[in-house]
Each structure stands twice: as structure tokens, then as C-alpha cells.
XYZ file of C-alpha atoms in Angstrom:
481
model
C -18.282 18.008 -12.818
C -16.802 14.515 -14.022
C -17.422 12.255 -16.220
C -15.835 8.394 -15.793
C -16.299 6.540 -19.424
C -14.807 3.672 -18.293
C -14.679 3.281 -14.445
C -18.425 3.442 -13.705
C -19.422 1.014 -16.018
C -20.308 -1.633 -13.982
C -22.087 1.514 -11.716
C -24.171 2.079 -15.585
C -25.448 -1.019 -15.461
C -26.488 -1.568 -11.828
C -28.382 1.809 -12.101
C -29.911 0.691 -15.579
C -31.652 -2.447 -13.673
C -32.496 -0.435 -10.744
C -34.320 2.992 -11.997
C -35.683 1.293 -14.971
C -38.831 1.063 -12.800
C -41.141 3.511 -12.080
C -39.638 6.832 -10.405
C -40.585 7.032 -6.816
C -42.181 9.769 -5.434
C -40.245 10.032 -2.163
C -36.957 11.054 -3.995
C -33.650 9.791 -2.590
C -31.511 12.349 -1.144
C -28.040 11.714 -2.956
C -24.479 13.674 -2.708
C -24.141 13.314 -6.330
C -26.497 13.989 -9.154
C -26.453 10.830 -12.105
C -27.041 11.546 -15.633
C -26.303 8.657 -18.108
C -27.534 6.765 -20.761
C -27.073 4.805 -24.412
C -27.610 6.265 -27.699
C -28.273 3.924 -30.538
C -27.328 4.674 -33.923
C -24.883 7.060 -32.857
C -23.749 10.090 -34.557
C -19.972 10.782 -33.368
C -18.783 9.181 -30.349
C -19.421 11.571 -27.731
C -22.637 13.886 -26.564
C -22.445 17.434 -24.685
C -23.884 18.969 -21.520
C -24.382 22.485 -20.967
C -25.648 25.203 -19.299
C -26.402 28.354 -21.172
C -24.013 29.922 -23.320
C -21.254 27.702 -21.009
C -18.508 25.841 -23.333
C -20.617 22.649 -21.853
C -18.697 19.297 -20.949
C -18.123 16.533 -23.825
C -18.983 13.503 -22.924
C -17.421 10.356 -24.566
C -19.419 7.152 -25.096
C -17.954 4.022 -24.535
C -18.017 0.622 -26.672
C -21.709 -0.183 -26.200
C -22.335 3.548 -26.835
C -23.265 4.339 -23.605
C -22.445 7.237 -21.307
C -21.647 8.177 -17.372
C -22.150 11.673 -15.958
C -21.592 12.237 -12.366
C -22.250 15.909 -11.038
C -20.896 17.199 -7.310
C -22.585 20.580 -5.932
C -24.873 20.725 -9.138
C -26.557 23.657 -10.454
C -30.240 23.060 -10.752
C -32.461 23.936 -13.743
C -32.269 23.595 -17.492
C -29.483 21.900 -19.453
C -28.906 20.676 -23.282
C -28.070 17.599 -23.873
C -26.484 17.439 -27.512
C -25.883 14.956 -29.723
C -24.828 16.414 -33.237
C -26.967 17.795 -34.921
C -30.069 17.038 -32.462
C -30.160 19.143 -29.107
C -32.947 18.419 -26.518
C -33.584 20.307 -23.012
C -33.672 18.506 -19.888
C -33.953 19.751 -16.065
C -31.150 18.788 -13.569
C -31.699 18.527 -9.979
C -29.853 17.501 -6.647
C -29.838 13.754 -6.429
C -31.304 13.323 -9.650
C -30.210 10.110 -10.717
C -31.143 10.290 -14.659
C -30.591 8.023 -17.493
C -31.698 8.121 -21.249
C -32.285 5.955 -24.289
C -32.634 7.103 -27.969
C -32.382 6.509 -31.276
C -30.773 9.233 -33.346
C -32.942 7.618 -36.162
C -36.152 9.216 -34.658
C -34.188 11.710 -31.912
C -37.070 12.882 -30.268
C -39.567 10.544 -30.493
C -37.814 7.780 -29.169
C -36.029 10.091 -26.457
C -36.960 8.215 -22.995
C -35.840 8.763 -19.454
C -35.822 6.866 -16.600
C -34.954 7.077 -12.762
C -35.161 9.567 -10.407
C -36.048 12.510 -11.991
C -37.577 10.745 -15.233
C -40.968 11.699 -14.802
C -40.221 15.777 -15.203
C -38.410 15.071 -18.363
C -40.604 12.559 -19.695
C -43.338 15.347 -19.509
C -41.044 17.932 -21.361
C -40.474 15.954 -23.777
C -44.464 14.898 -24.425
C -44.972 18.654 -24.223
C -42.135 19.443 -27.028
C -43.756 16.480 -29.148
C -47.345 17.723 -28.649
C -46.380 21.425 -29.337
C -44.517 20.700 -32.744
C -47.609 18.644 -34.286
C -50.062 21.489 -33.571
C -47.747 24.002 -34.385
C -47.231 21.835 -37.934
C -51.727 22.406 -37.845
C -51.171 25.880 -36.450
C -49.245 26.950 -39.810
C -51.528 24.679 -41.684
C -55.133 25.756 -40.784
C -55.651 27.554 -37.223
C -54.063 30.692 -38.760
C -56.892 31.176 -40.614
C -59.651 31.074 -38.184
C -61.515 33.605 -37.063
C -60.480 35.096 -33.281
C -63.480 33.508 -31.540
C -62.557 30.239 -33.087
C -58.971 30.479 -32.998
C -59.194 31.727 -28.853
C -61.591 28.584 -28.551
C -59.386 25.925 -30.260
C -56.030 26.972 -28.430
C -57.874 27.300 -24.739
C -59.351 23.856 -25.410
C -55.778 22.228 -26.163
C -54.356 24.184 -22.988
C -57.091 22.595 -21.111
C -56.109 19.042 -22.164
C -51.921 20.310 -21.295
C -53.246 21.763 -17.734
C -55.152 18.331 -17.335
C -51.746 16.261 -17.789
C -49.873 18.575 -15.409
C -52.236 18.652 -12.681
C -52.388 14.762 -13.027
C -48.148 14.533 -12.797
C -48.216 17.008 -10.307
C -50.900 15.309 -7.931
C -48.962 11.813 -8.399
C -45.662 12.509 -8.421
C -44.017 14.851 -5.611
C -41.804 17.542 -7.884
C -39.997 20.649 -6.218
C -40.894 24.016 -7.389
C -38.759 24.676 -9.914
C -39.415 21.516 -11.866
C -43.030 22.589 -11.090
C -42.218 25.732 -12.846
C -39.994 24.729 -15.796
C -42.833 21.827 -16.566
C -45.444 24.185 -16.475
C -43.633 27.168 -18.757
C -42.958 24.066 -21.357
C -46.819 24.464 -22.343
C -47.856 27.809 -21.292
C -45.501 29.803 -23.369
C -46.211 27.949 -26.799
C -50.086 28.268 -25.926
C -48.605 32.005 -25.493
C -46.552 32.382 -28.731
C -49.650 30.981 -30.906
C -51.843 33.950 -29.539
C -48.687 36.400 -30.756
C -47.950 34.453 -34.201
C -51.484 34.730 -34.728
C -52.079 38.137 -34.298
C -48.635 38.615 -36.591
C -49.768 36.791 -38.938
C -53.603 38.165 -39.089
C -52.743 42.569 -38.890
C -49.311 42.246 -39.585
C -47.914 45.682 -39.740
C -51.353 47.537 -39.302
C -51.046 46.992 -35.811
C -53.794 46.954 -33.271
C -55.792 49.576 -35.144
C -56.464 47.007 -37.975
C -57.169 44.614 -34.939
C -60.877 45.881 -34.416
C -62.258 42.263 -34.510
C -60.212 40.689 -31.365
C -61.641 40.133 -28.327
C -60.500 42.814 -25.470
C -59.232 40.108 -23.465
C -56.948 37.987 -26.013
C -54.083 39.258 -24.836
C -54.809 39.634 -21.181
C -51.928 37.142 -20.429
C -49.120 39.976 -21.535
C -49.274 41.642 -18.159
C -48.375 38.403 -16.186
C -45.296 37.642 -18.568
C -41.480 38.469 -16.319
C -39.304 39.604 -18.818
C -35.939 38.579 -16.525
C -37.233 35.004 -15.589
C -34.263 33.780 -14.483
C -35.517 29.959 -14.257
C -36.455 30.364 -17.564
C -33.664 31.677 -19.465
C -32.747 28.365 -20.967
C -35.889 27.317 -22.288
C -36.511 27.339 -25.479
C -40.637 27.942 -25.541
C -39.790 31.140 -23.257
C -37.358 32.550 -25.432
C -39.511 32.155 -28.436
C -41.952 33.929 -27.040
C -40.220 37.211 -25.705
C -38.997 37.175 -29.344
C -42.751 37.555 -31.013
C -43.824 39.667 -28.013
C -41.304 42.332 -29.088
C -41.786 41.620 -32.672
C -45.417 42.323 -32.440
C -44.837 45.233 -29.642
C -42.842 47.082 -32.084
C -45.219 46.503 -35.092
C -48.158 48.320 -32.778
C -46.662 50.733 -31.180
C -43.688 52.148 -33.492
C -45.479 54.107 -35.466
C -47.228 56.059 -33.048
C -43.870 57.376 -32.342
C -41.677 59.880 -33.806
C -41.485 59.708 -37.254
C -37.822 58.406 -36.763
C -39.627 54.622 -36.273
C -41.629 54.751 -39.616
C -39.534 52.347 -41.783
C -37.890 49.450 -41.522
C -34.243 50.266 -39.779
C -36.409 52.166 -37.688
C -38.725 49.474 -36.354
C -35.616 47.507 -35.708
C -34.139 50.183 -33.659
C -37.308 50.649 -31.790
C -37.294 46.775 -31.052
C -33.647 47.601 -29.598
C -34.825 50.020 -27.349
C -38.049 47.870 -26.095
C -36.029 45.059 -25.272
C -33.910 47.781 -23.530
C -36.173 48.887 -21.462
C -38.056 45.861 -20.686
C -35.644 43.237 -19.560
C -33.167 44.401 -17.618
C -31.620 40.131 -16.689
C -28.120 40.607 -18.665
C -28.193 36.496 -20.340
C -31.942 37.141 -21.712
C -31.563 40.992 -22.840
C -28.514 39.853 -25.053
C -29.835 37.043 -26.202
C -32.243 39.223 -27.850
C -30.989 42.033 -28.755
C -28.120 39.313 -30.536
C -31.387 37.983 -32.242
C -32.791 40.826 -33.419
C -29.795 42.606 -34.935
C -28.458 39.008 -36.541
C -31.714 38.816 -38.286
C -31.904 42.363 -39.331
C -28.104 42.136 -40.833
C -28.608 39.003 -42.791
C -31.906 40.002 -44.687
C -30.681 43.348 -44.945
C -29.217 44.861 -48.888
C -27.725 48.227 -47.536
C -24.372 49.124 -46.133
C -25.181 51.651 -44.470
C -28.191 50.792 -42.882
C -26.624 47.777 -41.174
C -23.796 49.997 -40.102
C -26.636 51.905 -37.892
C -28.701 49.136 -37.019
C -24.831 47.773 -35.696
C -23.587 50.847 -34.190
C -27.220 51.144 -32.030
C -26.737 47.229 -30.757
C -23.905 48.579 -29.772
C -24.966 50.718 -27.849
C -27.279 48.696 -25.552
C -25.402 45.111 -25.677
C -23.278 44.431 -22.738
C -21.743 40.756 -24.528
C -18.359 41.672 -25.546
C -18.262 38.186 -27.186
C -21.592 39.088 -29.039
C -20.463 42.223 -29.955
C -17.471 40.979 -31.805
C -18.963 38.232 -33.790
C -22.063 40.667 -34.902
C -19.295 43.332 -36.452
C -17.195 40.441 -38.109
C -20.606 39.482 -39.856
C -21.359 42.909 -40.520
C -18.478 43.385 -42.173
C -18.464 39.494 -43.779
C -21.826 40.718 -45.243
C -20.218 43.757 -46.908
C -17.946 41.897 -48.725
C -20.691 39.766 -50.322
C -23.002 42.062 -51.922
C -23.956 42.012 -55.713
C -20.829 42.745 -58.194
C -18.318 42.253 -55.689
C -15.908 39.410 -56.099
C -16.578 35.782 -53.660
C -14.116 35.703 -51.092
C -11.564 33.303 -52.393
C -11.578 30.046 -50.474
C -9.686 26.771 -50.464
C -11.275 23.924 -51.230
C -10.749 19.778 -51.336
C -11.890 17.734 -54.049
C -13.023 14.107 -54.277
C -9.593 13.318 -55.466
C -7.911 14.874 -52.241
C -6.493 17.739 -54.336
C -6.414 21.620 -52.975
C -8.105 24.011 -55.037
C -9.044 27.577 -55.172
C -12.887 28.370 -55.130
C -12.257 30.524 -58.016
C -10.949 27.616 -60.344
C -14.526 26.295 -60.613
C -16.179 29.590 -62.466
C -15.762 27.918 -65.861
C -19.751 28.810 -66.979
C -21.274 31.869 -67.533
C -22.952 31.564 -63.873
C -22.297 28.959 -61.287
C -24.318 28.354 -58.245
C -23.126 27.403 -54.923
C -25.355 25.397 -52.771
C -23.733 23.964 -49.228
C -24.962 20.665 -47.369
C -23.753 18.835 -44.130
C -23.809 14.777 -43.134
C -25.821 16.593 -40.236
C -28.773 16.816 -41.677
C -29.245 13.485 -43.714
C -32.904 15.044 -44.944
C -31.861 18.411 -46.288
C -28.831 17.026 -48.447
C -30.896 14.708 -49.962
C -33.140 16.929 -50.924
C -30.612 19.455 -51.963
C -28.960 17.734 -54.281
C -31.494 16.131 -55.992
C -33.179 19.925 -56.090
C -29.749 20.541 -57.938
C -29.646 17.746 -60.576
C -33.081 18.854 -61.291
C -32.195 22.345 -61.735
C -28.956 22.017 -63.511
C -31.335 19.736 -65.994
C -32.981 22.387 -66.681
C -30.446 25.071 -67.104
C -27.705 24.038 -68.170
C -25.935 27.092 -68.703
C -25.650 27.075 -64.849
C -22.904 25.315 -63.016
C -24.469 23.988 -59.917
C -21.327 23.144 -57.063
C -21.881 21.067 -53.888
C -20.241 22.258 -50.962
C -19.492 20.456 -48.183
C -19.251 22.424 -44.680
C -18.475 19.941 -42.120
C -15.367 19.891 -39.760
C -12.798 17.072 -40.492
C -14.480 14.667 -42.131
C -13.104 13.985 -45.518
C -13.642 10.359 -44.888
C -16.933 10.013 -44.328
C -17.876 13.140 -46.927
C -15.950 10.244 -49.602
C -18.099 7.666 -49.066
C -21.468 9.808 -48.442
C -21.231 11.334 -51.931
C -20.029 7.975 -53.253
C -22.687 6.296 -51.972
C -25.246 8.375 -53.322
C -23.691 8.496 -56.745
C -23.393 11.817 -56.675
C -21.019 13.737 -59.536
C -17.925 13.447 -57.837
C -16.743 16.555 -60.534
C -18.979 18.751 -58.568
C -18.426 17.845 -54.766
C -16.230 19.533 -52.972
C -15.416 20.275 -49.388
C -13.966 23.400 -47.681
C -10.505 23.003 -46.504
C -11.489 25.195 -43.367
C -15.279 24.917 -42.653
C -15.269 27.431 -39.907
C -13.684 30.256 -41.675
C -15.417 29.667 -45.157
C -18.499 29.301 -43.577
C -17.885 32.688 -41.718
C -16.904 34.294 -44.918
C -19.728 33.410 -47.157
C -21.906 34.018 -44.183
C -23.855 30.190 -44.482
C -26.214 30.682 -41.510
C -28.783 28.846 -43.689
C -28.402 25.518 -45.045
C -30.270 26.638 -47.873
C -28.483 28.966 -49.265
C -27.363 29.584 -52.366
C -24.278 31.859 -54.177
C -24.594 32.915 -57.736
C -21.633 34.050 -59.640
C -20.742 34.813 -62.627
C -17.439 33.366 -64.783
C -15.408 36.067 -62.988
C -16.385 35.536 -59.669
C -18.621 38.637 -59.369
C -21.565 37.844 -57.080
C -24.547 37.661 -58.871
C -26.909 36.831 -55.604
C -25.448 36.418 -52.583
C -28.423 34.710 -50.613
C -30.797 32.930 -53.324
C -32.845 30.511 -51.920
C -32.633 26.769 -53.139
C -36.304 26.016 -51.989
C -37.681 29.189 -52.711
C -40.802 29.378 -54.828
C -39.267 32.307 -56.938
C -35.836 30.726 -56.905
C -36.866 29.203 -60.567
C -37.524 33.007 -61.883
C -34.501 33.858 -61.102
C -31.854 31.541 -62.636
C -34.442 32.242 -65.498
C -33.951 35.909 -65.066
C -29.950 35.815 -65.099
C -29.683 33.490 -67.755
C -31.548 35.624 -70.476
C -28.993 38.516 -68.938
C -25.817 36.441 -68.916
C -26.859 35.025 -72.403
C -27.398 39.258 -73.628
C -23.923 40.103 -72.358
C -22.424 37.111 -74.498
């Protein structure tokens, strides 16, 4: 693969005049595959396409923030396109000749392609749109319904999905794996809802507390393949072998030996089911990675994520998984309650190097972390913060920031937004902090106390019972004093 930032400019913008029309359906047979575009508004000055878990290729843009991709002896299928923080999928084929325009202001929603190969991807993207407003109503309403209802609602917007298909499909000539990716992008969510529903409805009663759905509302499970190899990168697909299992193991585990009847042991059970089911290497591991992630973070034992661990183990076959899950095993260890925070280095607004632990200087102090990446959350973070610390102010409330090399633009973000420069900091070494304190979740939070004793090692800034809490450890804090 090779990209030319500079060299196939002038080949940019004869291809910009030329596939801006309407995509033909007698595709052009080409040696090459094309994939370019401009982003507006950018973020950093390059974007990233990749294949699975491949490294990917970076991109650069040039001047006018636009970018060339030209492709020799191209592997067809799914790719992500990336553009920190955003990601979107899009499909890749022989002689493709793609090019894209966004906004990073509204990334998705103003995501359009054009040229040969436009119309596939134009009808992902509709179908990612579409699927993220009704799962917003989904969440909102449908979850309540009753099964007739619900069944009635979801087959009705799969009718109106099928409808737009058929109608691309009829028009427009597409081979059969874009036929195939295209059709998964609606089939699975429709799937998923059926599966989130029935989660969210008999929970861990299981299909015995399931009296009142219809025989047939889950007739689809016995056409799903578990080792779609197409299908690996998408998204909806993924998602969905995720809540199958999920759901599997909440039916079925306790029906087994009493081994399964708690919590480790439902995990354990969802090892083995993925173990026996898919047998495709990328997909298997993928899950299994999911699975025991999950079940490590949430979990408050030792020893129970040592055997959770050690049975991954057992049935991964990603070395490079493998290694990452026992360093946050053991990065989790080191964080529970009355141990001390891993000491870490830190910059401050004035460009001096400090030592995590200099900042204890209250009786608690809580840790909340933020990234330019996600313009919404840090707004709402910190002003979540100055409301809190308001409140309590017993409680020193610090502002991390986790980003990679970007002390310049950190300056003038929290300088912009008048933030308290006194409590802003940044990590000298995002990557290893961030492994340390384990921040998978932007929201977290670290409470600890003035000697550096965790208090709470994964509080929840947005949490409804977040509140309680500080109140709960102030009255205790204020009793030891």
C-alpha cells in the first residue's frame, strides 16, 4: 500500500470533479484501488487505515487537509478509517475508486462518499445513523413493551431497512460481499435488540422466567455463523455475538454443575461457550479478550480475577492479548482500597515536574481524567467538578490530563476555559499512567486520602450514587480527624 501526500494532488482533484457524480453501475475495472478525501475541521494532521487488529497505515493530510490513498493487490472487505477520536467502517474493493468529505464537527452525520464504490458506503453509513437513533428510543421506551409489541415494532423497522436494500441492490450492481457486509449492517442490530431485550426483560432468571415470549422470537439464533469471516470487522456483528453469549450463559449456566452458580462461574462458563462455539481464531479472541477485560475491571477480589485470568488462559491463543490482560490483572491489584496510588509524574500549568503524591494536601482528593478528544465529556467533567468541589469542600478535586504530547494545546484548552490552572495537570507519560491507574473509562474517578491510600479506586463521576459517597467518606474522614 502507498500513500503520495503530495505527488497525486493534481490526480485528487481530477478525481474530485470526475466521481462527484453519481456512481455508475457498470464499475470500472482498475489496477489500483483509490481512497481519498478532505476533512474539514481537522483534528491532527493525519487519518489511519486499517484492517483488523493490523498496525493500519497513517495517512498525512496535506495543506488543504486533504488526503491520497492508492492500494495495489488490495484486500477486499471492511476497513476503519480513523480520525482521532472518531472511527467509522467502510468496505474496500478492487477498483474502488473512493473519496470522502466530513466535518469532524458533526463526524458522522456529515460523513459522505463519492465515486466508485460510494453507494455501499453511503448505505452503511445511513444504516449506522438509523441504528443509533432507535437504539437512543430502544433504551428510552421499546424496552418496556410487551413481546408482542416489542416483536411488532422491531419487524416493522426491519421491513423499512429490507425495503432500502432491496431498492440499492436492484439499482445499483454490487458484488457479493458488499451485498453481504450491507446487509449484516442492519440485520445484526435488528438481532442484538431481540437479545438486549430479552437481557434486559428476565435478566438472570433465564428462559424459565421467559414464559410470556413467543416460541419463535428467537428463531433467528440457529442461522447466526459464529466464524463469519466477512464479518469479523464489523462492528454490529461483533456486538451481537457478545449479547448472544451474554444471554446464552445467563439461561443455560445454571442448569449446570453447581460450579456455574455465581458470578466467576458464569464468566467461566461464557469462556467455555465461546470456546466451543467459534472456532475462527480473530473472532474467538476478540471475545474471550472482551469478556475477561470486563470481568477484571468490575471485579473487587484478587483472587477471583486470578481464576477468571488463569482460565482465559487457558483457551486464548493471542499471545499479545494474553500479555496485556495479566499486566492489567496485576495493574488492578495494585489499586484496590487501602493500598497506596501508584506514584506518577506529573506536569503542571507552569511546566514544572511533580510527583502525584505532592497534591494529597486534603483529607481526600479526587482524581478525575479528561482528554481534548472528547470536547463533550471534558466539558461536562469539569464543570461536574466545580460543582462538586462547591459542595464539599473538604475534597480536593484534580484534573488530569491523559493525552500524548500535547502540552501546548492542553495550555491553551484549560486557559481558555478558565479553568483553575492550580488544579490541572497533565501526566508526564500518558501511556504508562494511564496503564497504571487502569483509566479504561473516561469517567473515572480515584479517591484518596492525605496519604495516598486509595479510598475508591473506580468511583463514578456521573454516577447517580456518586453524591452518597463523597458524602459517605467525608463524615468518615471528618471521624478519624
Amino acid at each position: 500500500m502507498q500513500f503520495y501526500p503530495l505527488r497525486y494532488i493534481a490526480v485528487l482533484s481530477i478525481l474530485c470533479c470526475c466521481l462527484c457524480s453519481c456512481e455508475s453501475s457498470d464499475k470500472v475495472i482498475r489496477e489500483y484501488t483509490y481512497f481519498g478525501g478532505e476533512i474539514v475541521n481537522p483534528n491532527s494532521d493525519y487519518v489511519i487505515i486499517s484492517k483488523g487488529d493490523e498496525p493500519g497505515d497513517t495517512i498525512p493530510l496535506d495543506k488543504n487537509n486533504r488526503f491520497f490513498y492508492k492500494i495495489k493487490n488490495l484486500e477486499e472487505g471492511l476497513y476503519s478509517f480513523k480520525h482521532k477520536p472518531e472511527n467509522q467502517l467502510v468496505i474496500l474493493e478492487k477498483g474502488d475508486s473512493l473519496l470522502i468529505r466530513l466535518n469532524t464537527l458533526e463526524f458522522d452525520e456529515s460523513l459522505v462518499f463519492t465515486g466508485d464504490g460510494s453507494r455501499k458506503n453511503n448505505f452503511l453509513i445511513d444504516m449506522f445513523l438509523q441504528n443509533e437513533q432507535e437504539r437512543a428510543k430502544l433504551e428510552r421506551t421499546d424496552l418496556q413493551l410487551s413481546p408482542s409489541y416489542f416483536k411488532k415494532n422491531q419487524d416493522s423497522l426491519l421491513a423499512q431497512k429490507v425495503k432500502a436494500y432491496t431498492k440499492l441492490t436492484s439499482k445499483y450492481k454490487l458484488s457479493a460481499l458488499a451485498k453481504k457486509l450491507t446487509q449484516a449492517s442492519f440485520i445484526f442490530d435488528y438481532y442484538t435488540r431481540h437479545e438486549l431485550y430479552f437481557h434486559s426483560r428476565y435478566g438472570i432468571g433465564g428462559m424459565d422466567s421467559a414464559k410470556d415470549l413467543q416460541k419463535s422470537f428467537f428463531d433467528f439464533r440457529k442461522d447466526i455463523n459464529f466464524n463469519d469471516d466477512d464479518l469479523k470487522n464489523l462492528y454490529a456483528y461483533n456486538r451481537y455475538l457478545n449479547y448472544y453469549v451474554t444471554n446464552s450463559s445467563l439461561s443455560n449456566y445454571n442448569k449446570e454443575f453447581s460450579y456455574y452458580r455465581a458470578r466467576i462461574g458464569n464468566v467461566i462458563y461464557r469462556l467455555d461457550l465461546i470456546d466451543s462455539l467459534v472456532k475462527h481464531p480473530y473472532i474467538k479472541n476478540n471475545l474471550l479478550r472482551r469478556v475477561t477485560t470486563n470481568f477484571l475491571l468490575d471485579s473487587k477480589k484478587n483472587h477471583e480475577s486470578s481464576k477468571v485470568l488463569k482460565h482465559y488462559l487457558s483457551v486464548s491463543s493471542n499471545k499479545k492479548s494474553q500479555k496485556e490482560l495479566i499486566k492489567l490483572s496485576k495493574a488492578i491489584s495494585r489499586l484496590r482500597p487501602n493500598k497506596t496510588i501508584p506514584d506518577q509524574e506529573l506536569i503542571t500549568s507552569n511546566g514544572d515536574r511533580i510527583k502525584l503524591s505532592s497534591l494529597f494536601n486534603k483529607s481526600i482528593t479526587a482524581l478525575y481524567f479528561w482528554s481534548m478528544e472528547s470536547k463533550d465529556h471534558y466539558i461536562r467533567a469539569h464543570k461536574k467538578a466545580s460543582y462538586l468541589s462547591a459542595l464539599y469542600p473538604e475534597i480536593d478535586f484534580i484534573a488530569i490530563n491523559t493525552d500524548d504530547d500535547q502540552t501546548k494545546n492542553w495550555l491553551k484548552t484549560i486557559k481558555r476555559h478558565h479553568y483553575n490552572l492550580g488544579k490541572e495537570y497533565e501526566f508526564k507519560y500518558p501511556k504508562c499512567s494511564s496503564a497504571e491507574l487502569v483509566i479504561h473509562s473516561s469517567n473515572k474517578v480515584i479517591l484518596v486520602d492525605q496519604d495516598g491510600k486509595i479510598i475508591n479506586e473506580k468511583a463514578n463521576l456521573f454516577s447517580s450514587v456518586f453524591e452518597k459517597q463523597l458524602m459517605q467518606y467525608t463524615r468518615l474522614a471528618s471521624l478519624d480527624n
